[in-house]
CSV table of C-alpha atoms and ligand atoms in Angstrom, one decimal:
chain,number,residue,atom,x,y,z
A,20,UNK,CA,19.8,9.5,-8.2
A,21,UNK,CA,19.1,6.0,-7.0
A,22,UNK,CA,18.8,5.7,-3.3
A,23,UNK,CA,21.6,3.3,-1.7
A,24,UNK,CA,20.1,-0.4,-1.7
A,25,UNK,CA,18.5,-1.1,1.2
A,26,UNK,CA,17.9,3.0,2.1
A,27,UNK,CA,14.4,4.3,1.9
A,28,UNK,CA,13.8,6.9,-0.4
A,29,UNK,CA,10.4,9.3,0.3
A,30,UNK,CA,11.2,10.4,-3.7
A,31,UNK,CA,11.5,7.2,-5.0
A,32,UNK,CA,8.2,5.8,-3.8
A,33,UNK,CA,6.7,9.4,-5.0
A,34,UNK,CA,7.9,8.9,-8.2
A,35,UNK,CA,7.3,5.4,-8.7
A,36,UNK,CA,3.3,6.2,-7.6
A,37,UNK,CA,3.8,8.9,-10.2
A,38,UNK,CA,4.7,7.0,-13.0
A,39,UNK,CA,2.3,4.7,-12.0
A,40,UNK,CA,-0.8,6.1,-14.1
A,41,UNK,CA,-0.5,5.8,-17.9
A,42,UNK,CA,-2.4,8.6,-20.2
A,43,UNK,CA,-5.4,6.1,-20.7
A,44,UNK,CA,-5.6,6.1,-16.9
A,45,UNK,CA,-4.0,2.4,-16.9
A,46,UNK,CA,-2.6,1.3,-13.5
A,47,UNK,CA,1.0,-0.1,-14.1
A,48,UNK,CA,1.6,-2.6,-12.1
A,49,UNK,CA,5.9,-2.3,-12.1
A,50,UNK,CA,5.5,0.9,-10.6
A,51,UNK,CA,3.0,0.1,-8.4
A,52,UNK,CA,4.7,-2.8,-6.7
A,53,UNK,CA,8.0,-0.3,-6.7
A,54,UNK,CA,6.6,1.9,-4.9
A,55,UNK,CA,5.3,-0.5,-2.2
A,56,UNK,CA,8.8,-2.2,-1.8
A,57,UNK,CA,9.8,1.9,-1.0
A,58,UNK,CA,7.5,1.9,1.5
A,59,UNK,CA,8.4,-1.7,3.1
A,60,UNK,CA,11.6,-0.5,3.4
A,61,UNK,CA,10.4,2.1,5.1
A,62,UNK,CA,8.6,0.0,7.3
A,63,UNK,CA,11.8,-2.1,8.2
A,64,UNK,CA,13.8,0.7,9.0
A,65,UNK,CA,10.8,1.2,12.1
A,66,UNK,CA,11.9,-2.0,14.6
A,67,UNK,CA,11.0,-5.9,14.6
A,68,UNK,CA,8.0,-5.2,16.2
A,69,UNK,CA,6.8,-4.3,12.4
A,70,UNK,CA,7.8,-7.7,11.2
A,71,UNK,CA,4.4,-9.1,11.0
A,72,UNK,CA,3.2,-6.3,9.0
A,73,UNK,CA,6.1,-5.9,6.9
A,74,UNK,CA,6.1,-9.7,6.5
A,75,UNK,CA,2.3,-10.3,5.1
A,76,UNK,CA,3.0,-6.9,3.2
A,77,UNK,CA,6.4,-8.3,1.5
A,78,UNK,CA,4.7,-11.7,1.0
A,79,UNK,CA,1.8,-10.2,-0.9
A,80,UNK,CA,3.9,-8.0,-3.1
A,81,UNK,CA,5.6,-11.0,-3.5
A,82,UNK,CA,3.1,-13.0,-5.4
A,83,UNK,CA,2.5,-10.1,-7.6
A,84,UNK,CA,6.2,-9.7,-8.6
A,85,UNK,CA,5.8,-13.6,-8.9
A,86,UNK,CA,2.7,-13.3,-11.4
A,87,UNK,CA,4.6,-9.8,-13.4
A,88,UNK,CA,7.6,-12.0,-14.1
A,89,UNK,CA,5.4,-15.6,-14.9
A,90,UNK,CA,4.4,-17.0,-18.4
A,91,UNK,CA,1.3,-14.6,-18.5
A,92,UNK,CA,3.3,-11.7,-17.7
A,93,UNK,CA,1.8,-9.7,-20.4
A,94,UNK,CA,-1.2,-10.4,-18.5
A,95,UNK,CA,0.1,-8.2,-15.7
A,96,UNK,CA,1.4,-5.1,-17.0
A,97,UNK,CA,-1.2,-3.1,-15.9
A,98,UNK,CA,-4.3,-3.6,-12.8
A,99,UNK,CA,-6.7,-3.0,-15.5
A,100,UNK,CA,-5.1,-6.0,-18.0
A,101,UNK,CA,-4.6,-8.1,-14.9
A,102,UNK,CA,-8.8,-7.6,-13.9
A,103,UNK,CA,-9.7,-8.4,-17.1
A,104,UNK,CA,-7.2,-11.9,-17.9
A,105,UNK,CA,-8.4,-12.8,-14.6
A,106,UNK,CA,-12.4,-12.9,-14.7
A,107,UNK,CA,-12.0,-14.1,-18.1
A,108,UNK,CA,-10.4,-17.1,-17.0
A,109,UNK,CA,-12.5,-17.8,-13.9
A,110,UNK,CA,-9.3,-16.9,-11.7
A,111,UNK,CA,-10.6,-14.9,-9.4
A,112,UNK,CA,-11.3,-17.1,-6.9
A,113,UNK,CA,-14.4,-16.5,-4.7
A,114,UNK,CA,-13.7,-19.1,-2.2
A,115,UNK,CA,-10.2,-18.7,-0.7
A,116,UNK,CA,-8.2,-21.9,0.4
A,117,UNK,CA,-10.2,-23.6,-2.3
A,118,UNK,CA,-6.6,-24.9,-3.0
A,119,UNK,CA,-5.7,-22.3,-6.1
A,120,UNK,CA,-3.3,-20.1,-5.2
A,121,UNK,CA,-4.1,-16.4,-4.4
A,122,UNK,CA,-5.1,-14.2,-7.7
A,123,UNK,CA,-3.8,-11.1,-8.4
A,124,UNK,CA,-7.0,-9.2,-8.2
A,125,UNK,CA,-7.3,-10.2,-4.0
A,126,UNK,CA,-3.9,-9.4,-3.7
A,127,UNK,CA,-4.0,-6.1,-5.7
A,128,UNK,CA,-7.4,-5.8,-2.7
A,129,UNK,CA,-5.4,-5.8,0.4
A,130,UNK,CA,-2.4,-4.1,-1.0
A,131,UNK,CA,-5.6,-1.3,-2.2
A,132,UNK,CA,-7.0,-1.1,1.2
A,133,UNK,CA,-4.0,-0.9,3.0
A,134,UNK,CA,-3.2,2.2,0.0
A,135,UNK,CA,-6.6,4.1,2.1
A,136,UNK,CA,-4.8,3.8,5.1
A,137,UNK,CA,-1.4,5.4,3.8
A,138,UNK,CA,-3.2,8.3,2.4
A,139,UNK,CA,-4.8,9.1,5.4
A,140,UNK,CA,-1.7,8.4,7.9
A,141,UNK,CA,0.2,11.0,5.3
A,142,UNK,CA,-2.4,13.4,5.3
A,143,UNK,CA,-2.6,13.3,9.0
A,144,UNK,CA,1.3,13.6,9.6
A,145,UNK,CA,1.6,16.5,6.6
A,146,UNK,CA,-1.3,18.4,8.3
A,147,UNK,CA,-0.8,17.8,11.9
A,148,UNK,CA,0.7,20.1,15.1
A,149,UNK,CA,4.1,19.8,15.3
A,150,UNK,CA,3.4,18.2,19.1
A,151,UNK,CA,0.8,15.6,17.4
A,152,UNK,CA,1.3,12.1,18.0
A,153,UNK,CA,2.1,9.8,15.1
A,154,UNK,CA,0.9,6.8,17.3
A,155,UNK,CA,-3.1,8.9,17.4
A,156,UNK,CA,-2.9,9.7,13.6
A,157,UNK,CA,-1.4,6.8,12.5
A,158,UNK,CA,-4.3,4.7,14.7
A,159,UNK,CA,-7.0,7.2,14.0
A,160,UNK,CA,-6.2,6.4,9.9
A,161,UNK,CA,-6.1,2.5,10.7
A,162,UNK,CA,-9.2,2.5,12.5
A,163,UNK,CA,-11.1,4.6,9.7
A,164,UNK,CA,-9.5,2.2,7.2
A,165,UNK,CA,-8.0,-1.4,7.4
A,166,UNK,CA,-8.8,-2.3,10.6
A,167,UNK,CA,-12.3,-3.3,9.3
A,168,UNK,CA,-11.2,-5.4,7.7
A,169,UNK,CA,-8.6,-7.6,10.5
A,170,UNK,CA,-9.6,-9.7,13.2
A,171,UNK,CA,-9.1,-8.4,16.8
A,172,UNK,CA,-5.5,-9.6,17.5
A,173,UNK,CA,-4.7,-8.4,14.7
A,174,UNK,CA,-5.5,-5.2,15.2
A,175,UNK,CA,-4.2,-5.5,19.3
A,176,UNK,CA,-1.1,-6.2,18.0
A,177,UNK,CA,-1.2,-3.1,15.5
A,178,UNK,CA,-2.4,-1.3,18.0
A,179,UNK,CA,0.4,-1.9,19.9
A,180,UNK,CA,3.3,-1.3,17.7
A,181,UNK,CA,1.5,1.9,16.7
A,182,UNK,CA,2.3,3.6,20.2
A,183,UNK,CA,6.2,2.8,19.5
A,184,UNK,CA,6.4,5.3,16.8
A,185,UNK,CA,8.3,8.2,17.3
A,186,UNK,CA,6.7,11.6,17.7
A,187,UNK,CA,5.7,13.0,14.5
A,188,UNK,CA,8.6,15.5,13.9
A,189,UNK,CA,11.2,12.9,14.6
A,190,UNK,CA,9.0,10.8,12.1
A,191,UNK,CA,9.3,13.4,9.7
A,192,UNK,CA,13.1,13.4,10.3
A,193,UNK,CA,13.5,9.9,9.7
A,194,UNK,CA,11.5,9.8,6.5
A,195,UNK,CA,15.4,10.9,5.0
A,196,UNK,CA,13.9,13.8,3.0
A,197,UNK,CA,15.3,16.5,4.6
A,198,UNK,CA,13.9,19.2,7.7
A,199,UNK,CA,10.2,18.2,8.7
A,200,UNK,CA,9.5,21.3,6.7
A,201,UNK,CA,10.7,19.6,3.6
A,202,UNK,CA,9.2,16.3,4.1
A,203,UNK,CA,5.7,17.7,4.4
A,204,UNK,CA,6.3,20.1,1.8
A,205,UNK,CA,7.1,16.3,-0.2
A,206,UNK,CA,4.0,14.8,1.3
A,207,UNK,CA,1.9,17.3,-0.1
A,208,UNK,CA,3.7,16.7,-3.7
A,209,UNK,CA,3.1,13.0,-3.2
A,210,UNK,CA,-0.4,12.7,-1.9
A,211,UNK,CA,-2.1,13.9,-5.3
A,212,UNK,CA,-0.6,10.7,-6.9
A,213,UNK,CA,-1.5,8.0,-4.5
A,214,UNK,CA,-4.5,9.3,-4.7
A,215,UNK,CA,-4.8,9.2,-8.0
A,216,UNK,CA,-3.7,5.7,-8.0
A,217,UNK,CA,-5.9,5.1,-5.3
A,218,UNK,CA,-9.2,6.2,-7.0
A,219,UNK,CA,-9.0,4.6,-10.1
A,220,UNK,CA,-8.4,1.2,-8.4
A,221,UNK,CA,-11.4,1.6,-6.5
A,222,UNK,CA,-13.7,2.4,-9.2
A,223,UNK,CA,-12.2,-0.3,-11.2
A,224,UNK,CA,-12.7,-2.7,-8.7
A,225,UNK,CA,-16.2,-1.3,-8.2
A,226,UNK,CA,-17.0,-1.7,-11.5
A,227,UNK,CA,-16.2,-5.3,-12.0
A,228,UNK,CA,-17.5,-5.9,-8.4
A,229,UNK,CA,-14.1,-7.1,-6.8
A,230,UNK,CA,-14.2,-5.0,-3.3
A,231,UNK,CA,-15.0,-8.2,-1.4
A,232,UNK,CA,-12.6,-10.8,-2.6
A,233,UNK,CA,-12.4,-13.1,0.6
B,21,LIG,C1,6.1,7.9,3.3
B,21,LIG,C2,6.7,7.3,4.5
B,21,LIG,C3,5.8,7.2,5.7
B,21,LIG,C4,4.9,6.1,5.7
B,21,LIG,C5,5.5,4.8,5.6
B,21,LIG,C6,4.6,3.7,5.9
B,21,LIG,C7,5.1,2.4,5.5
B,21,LIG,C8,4.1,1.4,5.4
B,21,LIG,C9,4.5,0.2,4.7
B,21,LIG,C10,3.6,-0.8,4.5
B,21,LIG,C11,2.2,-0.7,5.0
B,21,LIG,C12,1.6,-1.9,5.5
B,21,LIG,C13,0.9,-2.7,4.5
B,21,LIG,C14,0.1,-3.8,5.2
B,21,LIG,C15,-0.6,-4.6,4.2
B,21,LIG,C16,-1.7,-5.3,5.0
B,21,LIG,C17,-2.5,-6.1,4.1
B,21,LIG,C18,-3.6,-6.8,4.9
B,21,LIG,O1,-4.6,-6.2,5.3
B,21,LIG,N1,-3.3,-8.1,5.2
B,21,LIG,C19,-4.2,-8.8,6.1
B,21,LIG,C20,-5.2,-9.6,5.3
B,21,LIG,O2,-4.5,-10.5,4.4
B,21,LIG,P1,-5.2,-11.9,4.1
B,21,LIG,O3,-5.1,-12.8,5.4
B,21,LIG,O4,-6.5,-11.7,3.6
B,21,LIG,O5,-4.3,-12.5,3.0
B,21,LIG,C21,-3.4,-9.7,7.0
B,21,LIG,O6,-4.2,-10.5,7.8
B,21,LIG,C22,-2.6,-8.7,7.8
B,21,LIG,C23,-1.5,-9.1,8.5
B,21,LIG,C24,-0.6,-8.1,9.1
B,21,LIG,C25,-1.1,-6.9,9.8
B,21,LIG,C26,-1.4,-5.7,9.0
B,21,LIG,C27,-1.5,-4.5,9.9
B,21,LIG,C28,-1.5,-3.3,9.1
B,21,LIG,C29,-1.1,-2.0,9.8
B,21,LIG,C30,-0.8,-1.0,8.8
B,21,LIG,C31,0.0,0.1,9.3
B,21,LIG,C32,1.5,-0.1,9.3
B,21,LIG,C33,2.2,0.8,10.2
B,21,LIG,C34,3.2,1.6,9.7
B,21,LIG,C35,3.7,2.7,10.6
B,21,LIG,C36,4.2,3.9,10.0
């Protein structure tokens, strides 16, 4: 059943990063996007002092939803599809602000490296104490992933908002799945797919030599 609009659904976004990887091992982009709008929501539902995250997250999901619905939307069905319209037709810009609007390959990048992050912030909450701190895991797995790639007041101000998260049972309470036994047991069934989704981005990003879009 469909979550109510605006309500954040831990099953939706599981089953939108399931249906995510195609039998050829094609990343679809539809899903993938879904599932990140689950997880935005998510995000909202946390206090305005996630608004600039939630903001540049929305903004860059955004220009992929723009790009899945445009005139080469065939073009975009699927991250692998998308890599390869794009390098053919010299749209992968290697300079940004050279004046051409964001491609889809350095938005699928941040959107990917922030993905890193979200697999270890759920690992850490499904296998932590019950008394851990969602503000430690959830800076531990920024600082081991995306912050490397932020400037400093960026990551002060993630930093920050971190240390107003709840602690991690009360986290796992408002995730909406069910006791905090439940939501890990559904952490554990979702993990296996973003990571899924997660790998074969990176090595098709590797392979086309795409992990340093500026
Ligand atoms: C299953 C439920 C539990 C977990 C729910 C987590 C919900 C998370 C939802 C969204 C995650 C945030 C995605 C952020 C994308 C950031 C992309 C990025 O790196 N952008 C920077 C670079 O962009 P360009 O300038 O090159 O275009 C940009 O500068 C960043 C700006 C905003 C700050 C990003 C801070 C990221 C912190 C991620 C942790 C979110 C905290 C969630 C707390 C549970």
């Amino acid at each position: 059943m469909a979550a109510a609009r605006g309500a954040f659904s831990l099953r939706e976004v599981l089953a939108a990063f399931q249906t995510c990887v195609t039998e050829r091992r094609e990343v679809l982009l539809g899903p993938y996007l879904c599932g990140w709008r689950g997880l935005i929501r998510f995000l909202h539902s946390l206090g305005a002092i996630f608004s600039f995250v939630s903001k540049d997250a929305v903004a860059k999901v955004q220009i992929m939803e723009n790009y899945c619905r445009g005139e080469q939307r065939e073009k975009y069905v699927s991250l692998q599809s998308m890599v390869e319209y794009e390098l053919a037709n010299g749209l992968v810009n290697a300079q940004r602000r050279s004046g051409r609007p964001d491609s889809g390959c350095r938005t699928v990048l941040r959107l990917h490296r922030a993905l890193c992050w979200l697999q270890l912030f759920l690992e850490g909450l499904r296998t932590g104490q019950e008394d851990s701190r969602t503000s430690v895991i959830c800076t531990d797995s920024y600082n081991a992933s995306l912050a490397t790639y932020h400037p400093w007041v960026i990551r002060k101000a993630a930093t920050v908002a971190f240390c107003t998260l709840p602690p991690r049972n009360t986290f796992l309470e408002i995730m909406n799945v069910g006791t905090p036994e439940e939501a890990v047991a559904m952490l554990g069934e979702a993990l296996p797919y973003i990571r899924d989704v997660y790998g074969i981005t990176q090595e098709l990003f590797a392979q086309h030599k795409l992990l340093d879009l500026p």
